[in-house]
mmCIF file of C-alpha atoms in Angstrom:
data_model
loop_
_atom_site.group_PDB
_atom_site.id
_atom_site.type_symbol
_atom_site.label_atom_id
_atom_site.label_comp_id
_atom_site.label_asym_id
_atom_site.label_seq_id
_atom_site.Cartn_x
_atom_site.Cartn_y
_atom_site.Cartn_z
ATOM 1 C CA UNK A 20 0.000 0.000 0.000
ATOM 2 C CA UNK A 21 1.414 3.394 -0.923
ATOM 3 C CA UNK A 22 2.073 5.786 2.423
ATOM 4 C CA UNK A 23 0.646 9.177 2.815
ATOM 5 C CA UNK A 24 3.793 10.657 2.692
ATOM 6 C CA UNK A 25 4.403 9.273 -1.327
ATOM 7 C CA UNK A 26 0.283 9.724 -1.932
ATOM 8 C CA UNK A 27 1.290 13.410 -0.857
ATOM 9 C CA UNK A 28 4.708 13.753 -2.865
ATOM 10 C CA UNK A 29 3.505 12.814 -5.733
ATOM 11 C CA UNK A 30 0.396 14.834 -5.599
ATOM 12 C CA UNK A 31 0.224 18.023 -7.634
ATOM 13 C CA UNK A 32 -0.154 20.286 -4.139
ATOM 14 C CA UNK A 33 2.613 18.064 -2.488
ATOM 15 C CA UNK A 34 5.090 18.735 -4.981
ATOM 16 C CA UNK A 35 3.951 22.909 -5.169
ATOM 17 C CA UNK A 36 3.809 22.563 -1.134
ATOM 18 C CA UNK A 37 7.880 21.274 -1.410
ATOM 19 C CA UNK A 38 8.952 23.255 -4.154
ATOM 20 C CA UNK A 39 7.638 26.410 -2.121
ATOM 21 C CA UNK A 40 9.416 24.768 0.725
ATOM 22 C CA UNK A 41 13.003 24.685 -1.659
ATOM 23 C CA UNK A 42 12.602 27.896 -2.550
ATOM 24 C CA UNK A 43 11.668 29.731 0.733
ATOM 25 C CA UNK A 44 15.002 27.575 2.546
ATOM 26 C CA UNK A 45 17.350 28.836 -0.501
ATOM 27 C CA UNK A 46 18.142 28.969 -4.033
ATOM 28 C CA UNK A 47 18.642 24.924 -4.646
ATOM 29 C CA UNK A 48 19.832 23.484 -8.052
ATOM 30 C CA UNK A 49 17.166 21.666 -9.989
ATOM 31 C CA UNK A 50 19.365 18.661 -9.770
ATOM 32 C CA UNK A 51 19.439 18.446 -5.950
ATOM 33 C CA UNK A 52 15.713 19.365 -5.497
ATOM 34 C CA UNK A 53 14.809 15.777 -7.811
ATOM 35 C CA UNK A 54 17.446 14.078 -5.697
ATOM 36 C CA UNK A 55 15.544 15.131 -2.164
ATOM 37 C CA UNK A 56 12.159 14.632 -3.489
ATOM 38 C CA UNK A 57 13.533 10.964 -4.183
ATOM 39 C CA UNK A 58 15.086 10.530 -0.880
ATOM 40 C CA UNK A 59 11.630 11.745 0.752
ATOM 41 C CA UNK A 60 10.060 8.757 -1.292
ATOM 42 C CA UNK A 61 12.364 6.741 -0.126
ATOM 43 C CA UNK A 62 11.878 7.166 3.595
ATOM 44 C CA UNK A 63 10.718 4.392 5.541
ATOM 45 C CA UNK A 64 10.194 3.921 9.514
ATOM 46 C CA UNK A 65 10.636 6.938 11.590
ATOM 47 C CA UNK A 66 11.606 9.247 8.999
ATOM 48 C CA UNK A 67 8.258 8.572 7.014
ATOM 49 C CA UNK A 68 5.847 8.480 10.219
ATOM 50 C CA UNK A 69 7.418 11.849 11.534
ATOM 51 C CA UNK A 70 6.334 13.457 8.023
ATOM 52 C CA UNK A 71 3.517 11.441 7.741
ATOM 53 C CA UNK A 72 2.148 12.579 11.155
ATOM 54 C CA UNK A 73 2.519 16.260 10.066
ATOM 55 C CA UNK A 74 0.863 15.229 6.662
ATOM 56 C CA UNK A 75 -2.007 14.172 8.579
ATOM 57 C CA UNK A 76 -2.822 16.634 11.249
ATOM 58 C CA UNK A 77 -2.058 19.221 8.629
ATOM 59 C CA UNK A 78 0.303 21.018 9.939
ATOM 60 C CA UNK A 79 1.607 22.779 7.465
ATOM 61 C CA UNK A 80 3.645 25.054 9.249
ATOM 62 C CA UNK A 81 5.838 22.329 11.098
ATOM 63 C CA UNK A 82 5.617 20.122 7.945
ATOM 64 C CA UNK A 83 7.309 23.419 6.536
ATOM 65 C CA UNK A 84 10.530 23.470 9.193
ATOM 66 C CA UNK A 85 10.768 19.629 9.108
ATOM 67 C CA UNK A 86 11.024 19.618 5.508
ATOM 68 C CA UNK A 87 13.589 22.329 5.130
ATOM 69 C CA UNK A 88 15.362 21.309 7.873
ATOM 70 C CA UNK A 89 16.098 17.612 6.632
ATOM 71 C CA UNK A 90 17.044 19.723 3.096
ATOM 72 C CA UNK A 91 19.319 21.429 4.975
ATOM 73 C CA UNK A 92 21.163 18.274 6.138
ATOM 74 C CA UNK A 93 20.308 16.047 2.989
ATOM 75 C CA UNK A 94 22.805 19.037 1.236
ATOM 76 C CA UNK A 95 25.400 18.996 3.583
ATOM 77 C CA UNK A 96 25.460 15.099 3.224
ATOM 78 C CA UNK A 97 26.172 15.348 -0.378
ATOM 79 C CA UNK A 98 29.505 16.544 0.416
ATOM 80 C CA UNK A 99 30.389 14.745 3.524
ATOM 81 C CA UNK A 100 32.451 11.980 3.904
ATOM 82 C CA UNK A 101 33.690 10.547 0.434
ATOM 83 C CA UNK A 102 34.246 7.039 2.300
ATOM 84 C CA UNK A 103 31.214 6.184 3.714
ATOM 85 C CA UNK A 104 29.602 6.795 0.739
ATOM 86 C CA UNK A 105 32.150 4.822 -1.465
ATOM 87 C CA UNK A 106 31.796 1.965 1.078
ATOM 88 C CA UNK A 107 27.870 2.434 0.806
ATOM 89 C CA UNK A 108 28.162 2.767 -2.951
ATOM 90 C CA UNK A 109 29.567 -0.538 -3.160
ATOM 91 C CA UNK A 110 28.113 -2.546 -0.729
ATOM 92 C CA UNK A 111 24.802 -1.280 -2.003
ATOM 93 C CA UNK A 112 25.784 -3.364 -5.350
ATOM 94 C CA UNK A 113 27.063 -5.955 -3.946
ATOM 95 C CA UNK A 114 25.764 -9.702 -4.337
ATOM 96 C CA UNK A 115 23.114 -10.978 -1.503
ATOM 97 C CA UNK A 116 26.165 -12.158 0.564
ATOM 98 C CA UNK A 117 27.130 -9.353 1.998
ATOM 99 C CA UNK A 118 23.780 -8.556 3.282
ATOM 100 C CA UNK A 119 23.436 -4.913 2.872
ATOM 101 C CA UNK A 120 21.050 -3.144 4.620
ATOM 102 C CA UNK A 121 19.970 0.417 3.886
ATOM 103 C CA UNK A 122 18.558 2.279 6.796
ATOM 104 C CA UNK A 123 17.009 5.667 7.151
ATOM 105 C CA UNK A 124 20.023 7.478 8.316
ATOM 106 C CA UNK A 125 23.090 4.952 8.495
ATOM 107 C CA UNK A 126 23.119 1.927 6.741
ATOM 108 C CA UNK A 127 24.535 -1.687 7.444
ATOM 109 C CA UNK A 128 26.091 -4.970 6.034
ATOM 110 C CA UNK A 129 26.645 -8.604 7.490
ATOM 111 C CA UNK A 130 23.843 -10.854 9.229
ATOM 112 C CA UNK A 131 20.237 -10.140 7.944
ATOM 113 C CA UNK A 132 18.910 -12.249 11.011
ATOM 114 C CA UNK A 133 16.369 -9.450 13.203
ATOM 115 C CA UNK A 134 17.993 -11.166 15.954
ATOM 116 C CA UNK A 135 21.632 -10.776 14.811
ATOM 117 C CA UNK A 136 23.771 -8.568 17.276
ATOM 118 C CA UNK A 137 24.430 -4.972 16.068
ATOM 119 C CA UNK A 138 28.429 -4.045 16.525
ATOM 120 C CA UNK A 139 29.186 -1.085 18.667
ATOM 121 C CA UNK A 140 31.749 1.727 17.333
ATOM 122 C CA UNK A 141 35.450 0.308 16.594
ATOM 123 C CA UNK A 142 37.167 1.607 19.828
ATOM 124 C CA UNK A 143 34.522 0.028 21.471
ATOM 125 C CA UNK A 144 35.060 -3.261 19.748
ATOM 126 C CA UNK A 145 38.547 -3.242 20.719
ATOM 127 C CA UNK A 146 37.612 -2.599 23.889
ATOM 128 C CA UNK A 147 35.562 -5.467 24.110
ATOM 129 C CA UNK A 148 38.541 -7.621 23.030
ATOM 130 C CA UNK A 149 38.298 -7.114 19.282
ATOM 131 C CA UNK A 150 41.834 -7.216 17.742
ATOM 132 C CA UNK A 151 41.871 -7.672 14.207
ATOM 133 C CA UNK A 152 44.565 -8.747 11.324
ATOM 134 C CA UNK A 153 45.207 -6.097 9.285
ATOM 135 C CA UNK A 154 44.504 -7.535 5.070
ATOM 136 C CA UNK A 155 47.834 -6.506 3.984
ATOM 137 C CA UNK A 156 46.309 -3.458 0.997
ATOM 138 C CA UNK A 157 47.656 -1.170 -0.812
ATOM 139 C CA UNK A 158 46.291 2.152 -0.202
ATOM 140 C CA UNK A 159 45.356 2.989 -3.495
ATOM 141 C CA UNK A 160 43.324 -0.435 -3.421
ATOM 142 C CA UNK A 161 40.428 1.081 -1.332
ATOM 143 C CA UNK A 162 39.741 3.186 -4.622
ATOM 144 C CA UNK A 163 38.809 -0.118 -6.046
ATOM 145 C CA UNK A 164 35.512 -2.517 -5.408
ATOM 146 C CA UNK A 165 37.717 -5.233 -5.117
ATOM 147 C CA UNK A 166 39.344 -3.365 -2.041
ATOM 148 C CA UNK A 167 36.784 -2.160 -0.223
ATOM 149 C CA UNK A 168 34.629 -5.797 -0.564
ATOM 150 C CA UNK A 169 37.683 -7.825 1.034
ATOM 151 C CA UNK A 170 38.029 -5.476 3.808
ATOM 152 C CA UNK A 171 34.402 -5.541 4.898
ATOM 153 C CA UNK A 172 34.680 -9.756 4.459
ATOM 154 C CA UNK A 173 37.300 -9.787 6.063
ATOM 155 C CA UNK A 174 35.856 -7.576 8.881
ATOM 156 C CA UNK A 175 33.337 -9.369 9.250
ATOM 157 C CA UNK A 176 35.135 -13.144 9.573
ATOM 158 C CA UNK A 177 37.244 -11.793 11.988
ATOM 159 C CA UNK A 178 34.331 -10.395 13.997
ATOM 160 C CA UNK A 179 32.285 -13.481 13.944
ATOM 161 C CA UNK A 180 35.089 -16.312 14.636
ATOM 162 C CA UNK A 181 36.811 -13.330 17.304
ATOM 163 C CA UNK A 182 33.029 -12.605 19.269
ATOM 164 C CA UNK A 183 31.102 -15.812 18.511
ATOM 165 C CA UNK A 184 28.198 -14.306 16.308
ATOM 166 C CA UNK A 185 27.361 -12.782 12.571
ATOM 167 C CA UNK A 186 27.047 -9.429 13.396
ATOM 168 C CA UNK A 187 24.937 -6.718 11.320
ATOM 169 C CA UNK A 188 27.609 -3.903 10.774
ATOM 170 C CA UNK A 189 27.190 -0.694 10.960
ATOM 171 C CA UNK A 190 29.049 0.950 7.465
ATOM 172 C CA UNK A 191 30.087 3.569 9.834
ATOM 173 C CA UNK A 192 31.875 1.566 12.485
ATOM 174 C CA UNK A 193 33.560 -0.165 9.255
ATOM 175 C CA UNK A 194 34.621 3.089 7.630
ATOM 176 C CA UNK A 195 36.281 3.673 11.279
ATOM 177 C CA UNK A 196 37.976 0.236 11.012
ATOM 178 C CA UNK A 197 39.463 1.196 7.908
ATOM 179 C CA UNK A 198 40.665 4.818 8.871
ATOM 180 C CA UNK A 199 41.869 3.244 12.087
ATOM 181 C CA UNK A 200 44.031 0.939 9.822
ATOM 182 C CA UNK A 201 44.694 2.925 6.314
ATOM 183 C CA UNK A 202 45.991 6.435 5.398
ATOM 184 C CA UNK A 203 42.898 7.261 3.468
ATOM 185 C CA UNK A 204 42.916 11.211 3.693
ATOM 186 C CA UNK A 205 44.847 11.546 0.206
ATOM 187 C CA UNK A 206 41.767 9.730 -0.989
ATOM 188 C CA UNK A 207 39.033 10.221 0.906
ATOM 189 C CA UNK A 208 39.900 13.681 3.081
ATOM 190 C CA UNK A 209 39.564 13.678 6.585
ATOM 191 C CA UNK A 210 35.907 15.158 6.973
ATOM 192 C CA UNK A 211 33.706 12.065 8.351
ATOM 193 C CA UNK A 212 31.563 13.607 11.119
ATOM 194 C CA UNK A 213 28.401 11.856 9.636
ATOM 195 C CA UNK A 214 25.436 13.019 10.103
ATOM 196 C CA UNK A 215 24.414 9.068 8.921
ATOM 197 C CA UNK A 216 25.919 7.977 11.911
ATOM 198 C CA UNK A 217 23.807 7.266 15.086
ATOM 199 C CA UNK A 218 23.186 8.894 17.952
ATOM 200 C CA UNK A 219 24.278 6.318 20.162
ATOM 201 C CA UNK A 220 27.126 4.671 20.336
ATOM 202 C CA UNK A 221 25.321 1.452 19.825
ATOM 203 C CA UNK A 222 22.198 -0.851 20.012
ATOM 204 C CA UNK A 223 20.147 0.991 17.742
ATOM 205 C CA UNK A 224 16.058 0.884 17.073
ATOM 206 C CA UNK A 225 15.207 -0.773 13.721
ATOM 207 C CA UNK A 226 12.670 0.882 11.543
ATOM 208 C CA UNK A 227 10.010 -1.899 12.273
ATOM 209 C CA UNK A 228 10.103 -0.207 15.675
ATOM 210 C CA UNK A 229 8.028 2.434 13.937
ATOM 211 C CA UNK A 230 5.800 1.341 11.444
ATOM 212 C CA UNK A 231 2.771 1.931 13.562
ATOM 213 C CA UNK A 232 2.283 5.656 13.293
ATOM 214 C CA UNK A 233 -0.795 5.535 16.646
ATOM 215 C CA UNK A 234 1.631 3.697 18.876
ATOM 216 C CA UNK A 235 4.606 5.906 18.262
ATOM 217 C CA UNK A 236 2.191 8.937 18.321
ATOM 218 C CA UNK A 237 0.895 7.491 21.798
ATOM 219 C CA UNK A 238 4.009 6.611 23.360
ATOM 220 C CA UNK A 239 5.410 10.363 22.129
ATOM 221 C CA UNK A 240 2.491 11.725 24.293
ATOM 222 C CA UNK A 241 4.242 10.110 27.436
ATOM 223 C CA UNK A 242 6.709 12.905 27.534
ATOM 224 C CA UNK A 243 4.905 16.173 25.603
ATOM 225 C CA UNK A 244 1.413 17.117 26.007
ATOM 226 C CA UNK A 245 -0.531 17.921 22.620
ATOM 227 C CA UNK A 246 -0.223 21.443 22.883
ATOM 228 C CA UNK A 247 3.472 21.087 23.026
ATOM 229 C CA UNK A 248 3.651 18.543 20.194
ATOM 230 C CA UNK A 249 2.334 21.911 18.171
ATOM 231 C CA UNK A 250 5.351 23.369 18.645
ATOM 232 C CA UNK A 251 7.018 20.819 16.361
ATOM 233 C CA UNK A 252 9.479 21.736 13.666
ATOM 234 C CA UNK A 253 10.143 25.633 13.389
ATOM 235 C CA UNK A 254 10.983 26.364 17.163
ATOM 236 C CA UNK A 255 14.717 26.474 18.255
ATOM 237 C CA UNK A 256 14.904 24.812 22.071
ATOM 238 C CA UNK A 257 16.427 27.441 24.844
ATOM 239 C CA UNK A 258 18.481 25.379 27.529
ATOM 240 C CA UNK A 259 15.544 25.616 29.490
ATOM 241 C CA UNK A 260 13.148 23.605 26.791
ATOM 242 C CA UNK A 261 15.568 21.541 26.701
ATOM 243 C CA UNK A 262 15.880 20.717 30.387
ATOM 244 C CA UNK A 263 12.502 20.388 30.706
ATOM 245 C CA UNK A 264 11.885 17.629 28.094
ATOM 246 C CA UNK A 265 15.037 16.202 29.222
ATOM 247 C CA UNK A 266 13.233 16.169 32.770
ATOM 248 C CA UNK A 267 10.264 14.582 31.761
ATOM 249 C CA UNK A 268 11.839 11.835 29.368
ATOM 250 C CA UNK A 269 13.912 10.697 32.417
ATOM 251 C CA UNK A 270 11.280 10.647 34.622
ATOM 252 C CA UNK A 271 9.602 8.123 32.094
ATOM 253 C CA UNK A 272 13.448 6.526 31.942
ATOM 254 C CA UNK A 273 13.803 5.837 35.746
ATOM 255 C CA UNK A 274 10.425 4.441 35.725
ATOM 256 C CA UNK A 275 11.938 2.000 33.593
ATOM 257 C CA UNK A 276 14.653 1.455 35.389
ATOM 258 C CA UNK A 277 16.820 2.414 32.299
ATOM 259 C CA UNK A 278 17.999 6.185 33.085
ATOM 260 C CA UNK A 279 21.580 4.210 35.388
ATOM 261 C CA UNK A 280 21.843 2.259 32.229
ATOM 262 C CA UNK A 281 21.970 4.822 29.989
ATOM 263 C CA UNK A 282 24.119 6.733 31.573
ATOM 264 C CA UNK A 283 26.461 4.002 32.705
ATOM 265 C CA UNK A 284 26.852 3.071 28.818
ATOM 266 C CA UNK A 285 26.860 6.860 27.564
ATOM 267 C CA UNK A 286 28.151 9.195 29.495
ATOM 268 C CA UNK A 287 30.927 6.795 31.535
ATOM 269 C CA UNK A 288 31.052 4.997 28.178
ATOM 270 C CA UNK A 289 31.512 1.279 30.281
ATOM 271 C CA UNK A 290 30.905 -1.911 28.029
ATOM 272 C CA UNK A 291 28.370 -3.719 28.217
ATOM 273 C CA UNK A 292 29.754 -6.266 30.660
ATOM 274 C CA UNK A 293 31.187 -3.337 32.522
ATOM 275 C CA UNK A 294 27.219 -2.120 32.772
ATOM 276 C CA UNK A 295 26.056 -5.571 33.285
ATOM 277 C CA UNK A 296 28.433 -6.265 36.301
ATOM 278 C CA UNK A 297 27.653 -3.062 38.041
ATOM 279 C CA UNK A 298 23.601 -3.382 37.590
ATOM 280 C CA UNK A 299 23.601 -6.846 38.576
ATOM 281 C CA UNK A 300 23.055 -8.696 35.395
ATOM 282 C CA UNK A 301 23.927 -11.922 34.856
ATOM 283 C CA UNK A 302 25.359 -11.002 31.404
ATOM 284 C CA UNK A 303 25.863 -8.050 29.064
ATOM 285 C CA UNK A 304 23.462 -10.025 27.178
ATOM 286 C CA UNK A 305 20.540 -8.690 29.495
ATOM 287 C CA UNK A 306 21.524 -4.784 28.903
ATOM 288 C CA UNK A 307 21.898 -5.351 25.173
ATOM 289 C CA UNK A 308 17.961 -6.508 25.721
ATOM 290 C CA UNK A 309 16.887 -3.673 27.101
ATOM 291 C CA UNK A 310 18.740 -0.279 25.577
ATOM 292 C CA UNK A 311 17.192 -0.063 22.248
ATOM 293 C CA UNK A 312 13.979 0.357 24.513
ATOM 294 C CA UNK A 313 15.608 3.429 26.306
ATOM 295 C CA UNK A 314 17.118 4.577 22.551
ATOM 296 C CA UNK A 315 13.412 4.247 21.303
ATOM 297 C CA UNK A 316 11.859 6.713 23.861
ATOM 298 C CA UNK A 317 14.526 9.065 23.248
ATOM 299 C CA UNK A 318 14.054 8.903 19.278
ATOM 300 C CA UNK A 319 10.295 8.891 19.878
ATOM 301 C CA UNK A 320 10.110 12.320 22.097
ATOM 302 C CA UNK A 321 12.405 13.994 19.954
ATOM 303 C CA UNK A 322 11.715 13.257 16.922
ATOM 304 C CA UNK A 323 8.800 15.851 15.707
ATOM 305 C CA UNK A 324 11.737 18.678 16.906
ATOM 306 C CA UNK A 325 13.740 20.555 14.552
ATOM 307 C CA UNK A 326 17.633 19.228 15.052
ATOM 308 C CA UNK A 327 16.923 16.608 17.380
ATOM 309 C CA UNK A 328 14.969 13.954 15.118
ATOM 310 C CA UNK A 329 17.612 11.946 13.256
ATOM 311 C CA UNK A 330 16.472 12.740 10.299
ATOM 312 C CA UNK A 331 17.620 16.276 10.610
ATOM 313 C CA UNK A 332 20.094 16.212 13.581
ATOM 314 C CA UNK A 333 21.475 19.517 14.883
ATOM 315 C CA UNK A 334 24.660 17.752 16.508
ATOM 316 C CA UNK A 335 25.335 20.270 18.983
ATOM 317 C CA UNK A 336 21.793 20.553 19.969
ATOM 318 C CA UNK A 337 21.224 17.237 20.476
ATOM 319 C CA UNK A 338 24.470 16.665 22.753
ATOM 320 C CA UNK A 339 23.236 19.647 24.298
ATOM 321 C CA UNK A 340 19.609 17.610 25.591
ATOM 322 C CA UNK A 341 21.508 14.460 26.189
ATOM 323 C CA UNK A 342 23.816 16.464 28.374
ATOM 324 C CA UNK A 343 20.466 17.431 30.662
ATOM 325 C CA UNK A 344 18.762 14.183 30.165
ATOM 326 C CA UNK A 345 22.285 12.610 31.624
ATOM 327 C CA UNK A 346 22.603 14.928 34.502
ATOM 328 C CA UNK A 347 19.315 13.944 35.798
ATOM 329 C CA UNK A 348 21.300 10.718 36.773
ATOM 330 C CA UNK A 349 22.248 10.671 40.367
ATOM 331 C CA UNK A 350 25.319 8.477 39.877
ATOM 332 C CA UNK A 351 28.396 11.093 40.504
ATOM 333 C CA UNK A 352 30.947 7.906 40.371
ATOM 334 C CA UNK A 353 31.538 5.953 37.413
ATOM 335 C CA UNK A 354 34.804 4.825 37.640
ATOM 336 C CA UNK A 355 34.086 2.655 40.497
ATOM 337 C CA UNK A 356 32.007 0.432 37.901
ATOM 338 C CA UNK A 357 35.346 -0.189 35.510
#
């Protein structure tokens, strides 16, 4: 069944509506406009129910900031980092083996299994124990498909015999693997603050967590009452905005007993087994469990605001709330957990 948001696109007042949209955010090359427009139809899980959800209540107004805000962003990833999207590029064409799987804002490779475990950054891979051989490459060679293909096989062997498990990959924490390991700036440059990358540093929600628009919409009403929900995409949080939804997520958080996990695995970055050990779980297998639920709430009450939604994420904004929502923590000693 076609979604509301492509119904809308490819409506004649959907595509007036976004072309007004283009215009009003700044002068944008015909080319770039058709490539957005694309990437819009292409949205799936929480990028398409945010939009959606705007779409429906018809609010044009925060459909407005949400739209030029992710334009914003969808520009400035055009000329980000030239190796995550050659890695991307070629994964993406790939044979079935490899298992690439795009996402809505970061992509991955490696098990397809829903159940598979997803790998954390690279440092914190090594820190788990994670030591891999090097493939002995010329530089030059991660120009070529051939390259970049035996790297992430090879990354991904080495991962399952070293940790016991196919893993699905994140294509960032492999493009960190191979900048870790390769002098890649003559090739690549040195710019790879992604906004494709997660939030987290780990465990993150799947899109199937939101392909029912009226529980996501219920569960955002946990932390913002409707009114405030109105103040969706064109309003820039003060600290003190911020605070407060930070307040009332971890208030939801706590209830949960997931606000000490959070921050144990965030803020003090601790492994999982660190985590595990220190909450009283029997393994880190337990925390791994239950963090994509405290990731979810987080994605779900910020996603309708501009810059802290992944699909348009305002880095410093964002670290900014997680700051607040991290302070409300009472735990002032984290080393005693390493």
């Amino acid at each position: 069944m076609t979604s509301i948001l492509v119904q809308w696109l490819r409506s004649k007042a959907g595509g007036l509506f976004l072309e007004d949209c283009l215009k009003a955010d700044q002068e944008a090359e015909a080319e770039a406009q058709i490539s957005f427009w694309e990437h819009l139809v292409r949205q799936t899980g929480k990028g398409s129910a945010t939009l959606q959800l705007l779409i429906h209540e018809q609010d044009w107004e925060g459909l407005r900031g949400k739209l030029q805000s992710m334009y914003r962003n969808f520009c400035k990833e055009l000329n980000r980092d030239l190796l995550y999207q050659r890695v991307r590029q070629v994964l993406h064409k790939a044979d079935s083996s490899y298992g690439y799987q795009p996402g809505d804002n970061f992509s991955w490779y490696g098990s397809t299994d829903p159940d598979a475990p997803r790998t954390d950054s690279y440092p914190s891979l090594q820190g788990e124990g994670f030591a891999p051989l090097i493939p002995s490459l010329d530089t030059n060679a991660l120009r070529t498909t051939q390259g970049i293909l035996l790297l992430a096989k090879s990354f991904r062997e080495q991962l399952a015999s070293q940790l016991g498990a196919d893993y699905c990959i994140s294509l960032r924490t492999l493009c960190e693997f191979i900048r870790e390991n390769f002098d890649v700036s003559q090739i690549y440059g040195n710019d790879y603050s992604l906004r494709t990358s997660e939030p987290f540093p780990g465990d993150a929600v799947t899109a199937q967590d939101y392909e029912q628009v009226g529980a996501w919409r219920a569960e955002a009403h946990q932390f913002m009452s409707a009114d405030n929900l109105r103040l969706a995409s064109n309003t820039w949080f003060n600290d003190a905005d911020l605070q407060k939804l930070a307040q009332n997520l971890a208030r939801q958080l706590q209830e949960q007993e997931l606000l000490l996990m959070l921050c144990l695995r965030v803020y003090c970055e601790l492994s999982l087994a660190q985590v595990a050990k220190a909450i009283g779980y029997a393994s880190p297998s337990g925390i791994q469990a239950r963090l994509p639920k405290a990731y979810l709430l987080i994605a779900q009450a910020t996603s309708l605001y501009e810059g802290l939604g992944a699909d348009d994420l305002n880095e410093e904004k964002f670290q900014r709330f997680m700051g607040f929502l991290l302070e409300e923590c009472k735990e002032e000693d984290c080393s005693r957990y390493s």
